């Protein structure tokens, strides 16, 4: 079974993924895969440099993320273009990794922050959403990143609201609880899916 684990900024995806790993789950991290593909000479890097030009690079040939961030922040069509260039490459890589792993593992979990926005629902048999109320999401983001309230609100509000993502989820992991309670829930969930698969 292929499970897509998603959420929003600071909703607790990594906390959930790390604990599931501790329990023995096979977990892929789409962000790590994406980062690797943006390394010099990798497939996504080539597409980005082809489109945005070499001025997007640092002297060491790494993509200058601040510069790229600035460009797409000020220009929604550039953001769209960047997604169009990189998403298919990332999705293809995830599909390949899933195919390899499926031969060996019954359950594979893939942590994908933008799973719903990037149209990746069809890749998975189940979508799990790490959910918490917006105010708590803002609070956890402020604490983790040392952001002031307004910065945290702006980051949260630049994303698709978690409340809207609920409609796409097969399972909601409620993170409006302590870490201890979250772990207890996850342990039960993990035992249950292992019994059923
Ligand atoms: P991002 O995608 O922004 O990297 P994320 O969804 O992976 O975030 P985490 O980094 O796992 O989120 O969690 C966000 C912050 O909230 C972290 O500082 C984490 O330690 C904290 N946190 C997560 N779950 C809980 C919880 N149940 N109780 C208290 N703090 C929590």
Coordinates of C-alpha atoms and ligand atoms in Angstrom, one line a residue:
X1 CA 0.0 0.0 0.0
X2 CA 1.3 3.4 -1.0
X3 CA 0.4 6.2 1.5
X4 CA 0.9 9.9 0.8
X5 CA 1.5 11.9 4.0
X6 CA 0.8 15.6 3.8
X7 CA -0.2 18.7 5.7
X8 CA 0.9 22.3 5.8
X9 CA 3.8 24.3 7.0
X10 CA 4.7 23.3 10.6
X11 CA 1.7 21.0 10.9
X12 CA 3.8 18.1 12.1
X13 CA 4.5 16.0 9.0
X14 CA 8.2 15.4 9.9
X15 CA 7.3 14.6 13.5
X16 CA 4.8 12.1 12.3
X17 CA 7.1 10.7 9.6
X18 CA 10.0 10.3 12.1
X19 CA 7.8 8.5 14.6
X20 CA 6.4 6.1 11.9
X21 CA 10.0 5.4 10.9
X22 CA 10.8 4.6 14.5
X23 CA 7.9 2.2 14.5
X24 CA 9.5 0.5 11.4
X25 CA 7.8 2.2 8.5
X26 CA 9.5 2.8 5.2
X27 CA 9.2 6.5 4.6
X28 CA 10.3 8.5 1.6
X29 CA 10.8 12.3 1.9
X30 CA 9.7 14.1 -1.3
X31 CA 11.5 17.3 -0.2
X32 CA 14.8 15.4 -0.1
X33 CA 14.2 13.9 -3.5
X34 CA 13.3 17.3 -4.9
X35 CA 16.5 18.9 -3.4
X36 CA 18.6 16.1 -4.9
X37 CA 17.1 16.8 -8.3
X38 CA 18.0 20.5 -8.0
X39 CA 21.7 19.7 -7.4
X40 CA 24.1 20.8 -10.1
X41 CA 23.6 18.9 -13.4
X42 CA 20.6 16.9 -12.1
X43 CA 17.4 16.8 -14.1
X44 CA 15.4 19.6 -12.4
X45 CA 18.5 21.8 -12.1
X46 CA 19.1 21.6 -15.9
X47 CA 15.5 22.6 -16.6
X48 CA 15.6 25.5 -14.2
X49 CA 18.9 26.8 -15.5
X50 CA 17.7 26.4 -19.1
X51 CA 14.7 28.6 -18.3
X52 CA 15.9 31.1 -15.7
X53 CA 19.5 31.4 -17.0
X54 CA 22.9 31.1 -15.4
X55 CA 22.3 34.2 -13.4
X56 CA 20.2 32.1 -11.1
X57 CA 23.4 30.2 -10.1
X58 CA 25.9 30.8 -7.3
X59 CA 29.6 30.6 -8.1
X60 CA 29.6 27.0 -7.0
X61 CA 26.8 26.2 -9.6
X62 CA 24.2 25.6 -6.9
X63 CA 20.9 27.3 -7.5
X64 CA 20.7 30.6 -5.6
X65 CA 17.5 29.8 -3.7
X66 CA 17.1 33.3 -2.4
X67 CA 17.3 34.8 -5.8
X68 CA 14.9 32.2 -7.3
X69 CA 12.6 32.7 -4.3
X70 CA 12.6 36.5 -5.0
X71 CA 11.8 36.0 -8.7
X72 CA 8.9 33.7 -8.0
X73 CA 7.6 35.7 -5.0
X74 CA 7.2 38.7 -7.3
X75 CA 5.9 36.9 -10.3
X76 CA 3.1 34.3 -10.1
X77 CA 3.6 33.2 -13.7
X78 CA 7.3 32.5 -13.0
X79 CA 6.2 30.4 -10.0
X80 CA 3.8 28.5 -12.2
X81 CA 6.6 27.9 -14.8
X82 CA 9.0 26.7 -12.1
X83 CA 6.4 24.2 -10.9
X84 CA 5.7 23.1 -14.5
X85 CA 9.4 22.5 -15.1
X86 CA 10.2 20.7 -11.9
X87 CA 7.1 18.8 -10.7
X88 CA 6.9 16.3 -13.5
X89 CA 10.6 15.4 -12.9
X90 CA 10.0 15.0 -9.1
X91 CA 6.8 13.0 -9.7
X92 CA 8.6 10.7 -12.1
X93 CA 11.4 10.1 -9.6
X94 CA 8.9 9.3 -6.8
X95 CA 7.1 6.9 -9.0
X96 CA 10.3 5.1 -9.8
X97 CA 11.3 4.9 -6.1
X98 CA 7.9 3.6 -5.3
X99 CA 8.1 0.9 -7.9
X100 CA 11.4 -0.3 -6.6
X101 CA 10.3 -0.3 -3.0
X102 CA 7.0 -2.0 -3.8
X103 CA 8.8 -5.2 -4.6
X104 CA 10.2 -5.4 -1.1
X105 CA 7.8 -3.5 1.2
X106 CA 4.0 -3.9 1.8
X107 CA 3.6 -0.4 3.1
X108 CA 5.4 2.7 1.9
X109 CA 4.7 6.1 3.2
X110 CA 5.8 9.2 1.2
X111 CA 6.0 12.6 2.9
X112 CA 4.9 15.2 0.4
X113 CA 4.2 18.8 1.6
X114 CA 2.5 19.9 -1.6
X115 CA 0.8 16.6 -2.5
X116 CA -2.6 18.0 -3.1
X117 CA -1.4 21.3 -4.8
X118 CA 0.9 19.4 -7.1
X119 CA -1.8 17.0 -8.2
X120 CA -0.2 13.8 -6.8
X121 CA -3.2 12.3 -5.2
X122 CA -3.4 9.6 -7.9
X123 CA 0.0 8.2 -6.9
X124 CA -1.3 6.9 -3.7
X125 CA -4.0 4.6 -2.4
X126 CA -4.4 6.6 0.7
X127 CA -3.8 10.2 1.7
X128 CA -3.1 11.0 5.3
X129 CA -3.3 14.6 6.4
X130 CA -1.6 15.9 9.5
X131 CA -4.1 18.5 10.7
X132 CA -4.3 21.1 13.4
X133 CA -6.3 24.4 13.8
X134 CA -4.8 27.4 12.1
X135 CA -4.0 29.3 15.3
X136 CA -2.0 26.4 16.7
X137 CA -0.2 26.0 13.3
X138 CA 0.8 29.6 13.6
X139 CA 1.9 29.2 17.2
X140 CA 4.1 26.1 16.4
X141 CA 5.6 27.9 13.3
X142 CA 6.5 30.9 15.5
X143 CA 8.2 28.7 18.1
X144 CA 10.0 26.5 15.6
X145 CA 11.3 29.3 13.2
X146 CA 11.5 32.1 15.8
X147 CA 9.0 34.1 13.6
X148 CA 6.9 37.0 14.8
X149 CA 3.1 36.5 14.6
X150 CA 2.7 38.4 11.3
X151 CA 5.5 36.5 9.6
X152 CA 4.0 33.2 10.7
X153 CA 0.5 34.3 9.6
X154 CA 1.8 35.3 6.1
X155 CA 3.5 32.0 5.7
X156 CA 0.5 30.0 6.7
X157 CA -1.9 32.1 4.6
X158 CA 0.3 31.7 1.5
X159 CA -0.6 28.0 1.5
X160 CA -3.8 26.2 0.7
X161 CA -5.7 26.1 4.1
X162 CA -5.5 22.8 6.0
X163 CA -9.2 22.9 6.4
X164 CA -9.6 22.7 2.6
X165 CA -7.2 19.8 2.4
X166 CA -9.3 17.7 4.7
X167 CA -11.7 17.0 1.8
X168 CA -8.9 15.1 0.0
X169 CA -7.8 13.0 2.9
X170 CA -8.7 9.4 3.6
X171 CA -7.4 9.8 7.1
X172 CA -6.9 12.8 9.4
X173 CA -4.0 12.7 11.9
X174 CA -5.1 15.1 14.5
X175 CA -2.1 17.0 15.8
X176 CA -4.0 19.3 18.1
X177 CA -2.6 17.2 20.9
X178 CA 0.6 16.7 22.9
X179 CA 3.5 14.8 21.2
X180 CA 2.8 12.0 23.7
X181 CA -0.8 11.7 22.6
X182 CA 0.2 11.9 18.9
X183 CA 2.6 9.1 19.3
X184 CA 0.0 6.9 21.0
X185 CA -2.4 7.5 18.1
X186 CA 0.3 6.8 15.6
X187 CA 1.2 3.5 17.3
X188 CA -2.4 2.4 17.2
X189 CA -2.7 3.4 13.5
X190 CA 0.5 1.6 12.6
X191 CA -0.6 -1.6 14.3
X192 CA -3.9 -1.4 12.6
X193 CA -2.6 -0.9 9.1
X194 CA -0.1 -3.7 9.6
X195 CA -2.8 -6.1 10.6
X196 CA -4.9 -5.2 7.5
X197 CA -2.1 -5.3 5.0
Ligands
LIG1 P1 7.5 21.9 7.6 O1 6.9 21.3 6.4 O2 7.2 23.3 7.7 O3 9.0 21.6 7.7 P2 6.3 19.9 9.3 O4 4.9 19.8 8.9 O5 7.2 18.8 9.0 O6 6.8 21.3 8.9 P3 7.2 19.6 12.1 O7 8.6 20.2 11.8 O8 7.1 18.1 12.3 O9 6.2 20.1 10.9 O10 6.5 20.3 13.3 C1 6.5 21.7 13.4 C2 6.9 22.1 14.8 O11 5.9 21.7 15.8 C3 8.2 21.5 15.3 O12 8.9 22.4 16.1 C4 7.7 20.3 16.1 O13 8.6 19.9 17.1 C5 6.4 20.8 16.7 N1 5.4 19.8 17.0 C6 4.9 18.9 16.1 N2 3.9 18.2 16.7 C7 3.8 18.6 18.0 C8 2.9 18.3 19.1 N3 2.0 17.4 19.0 N4 3.0 19.0 20.2 C9 4.0 20.0 20.3 N5 4.8 20.4 19.3 C10 4.7 19.7 18.1

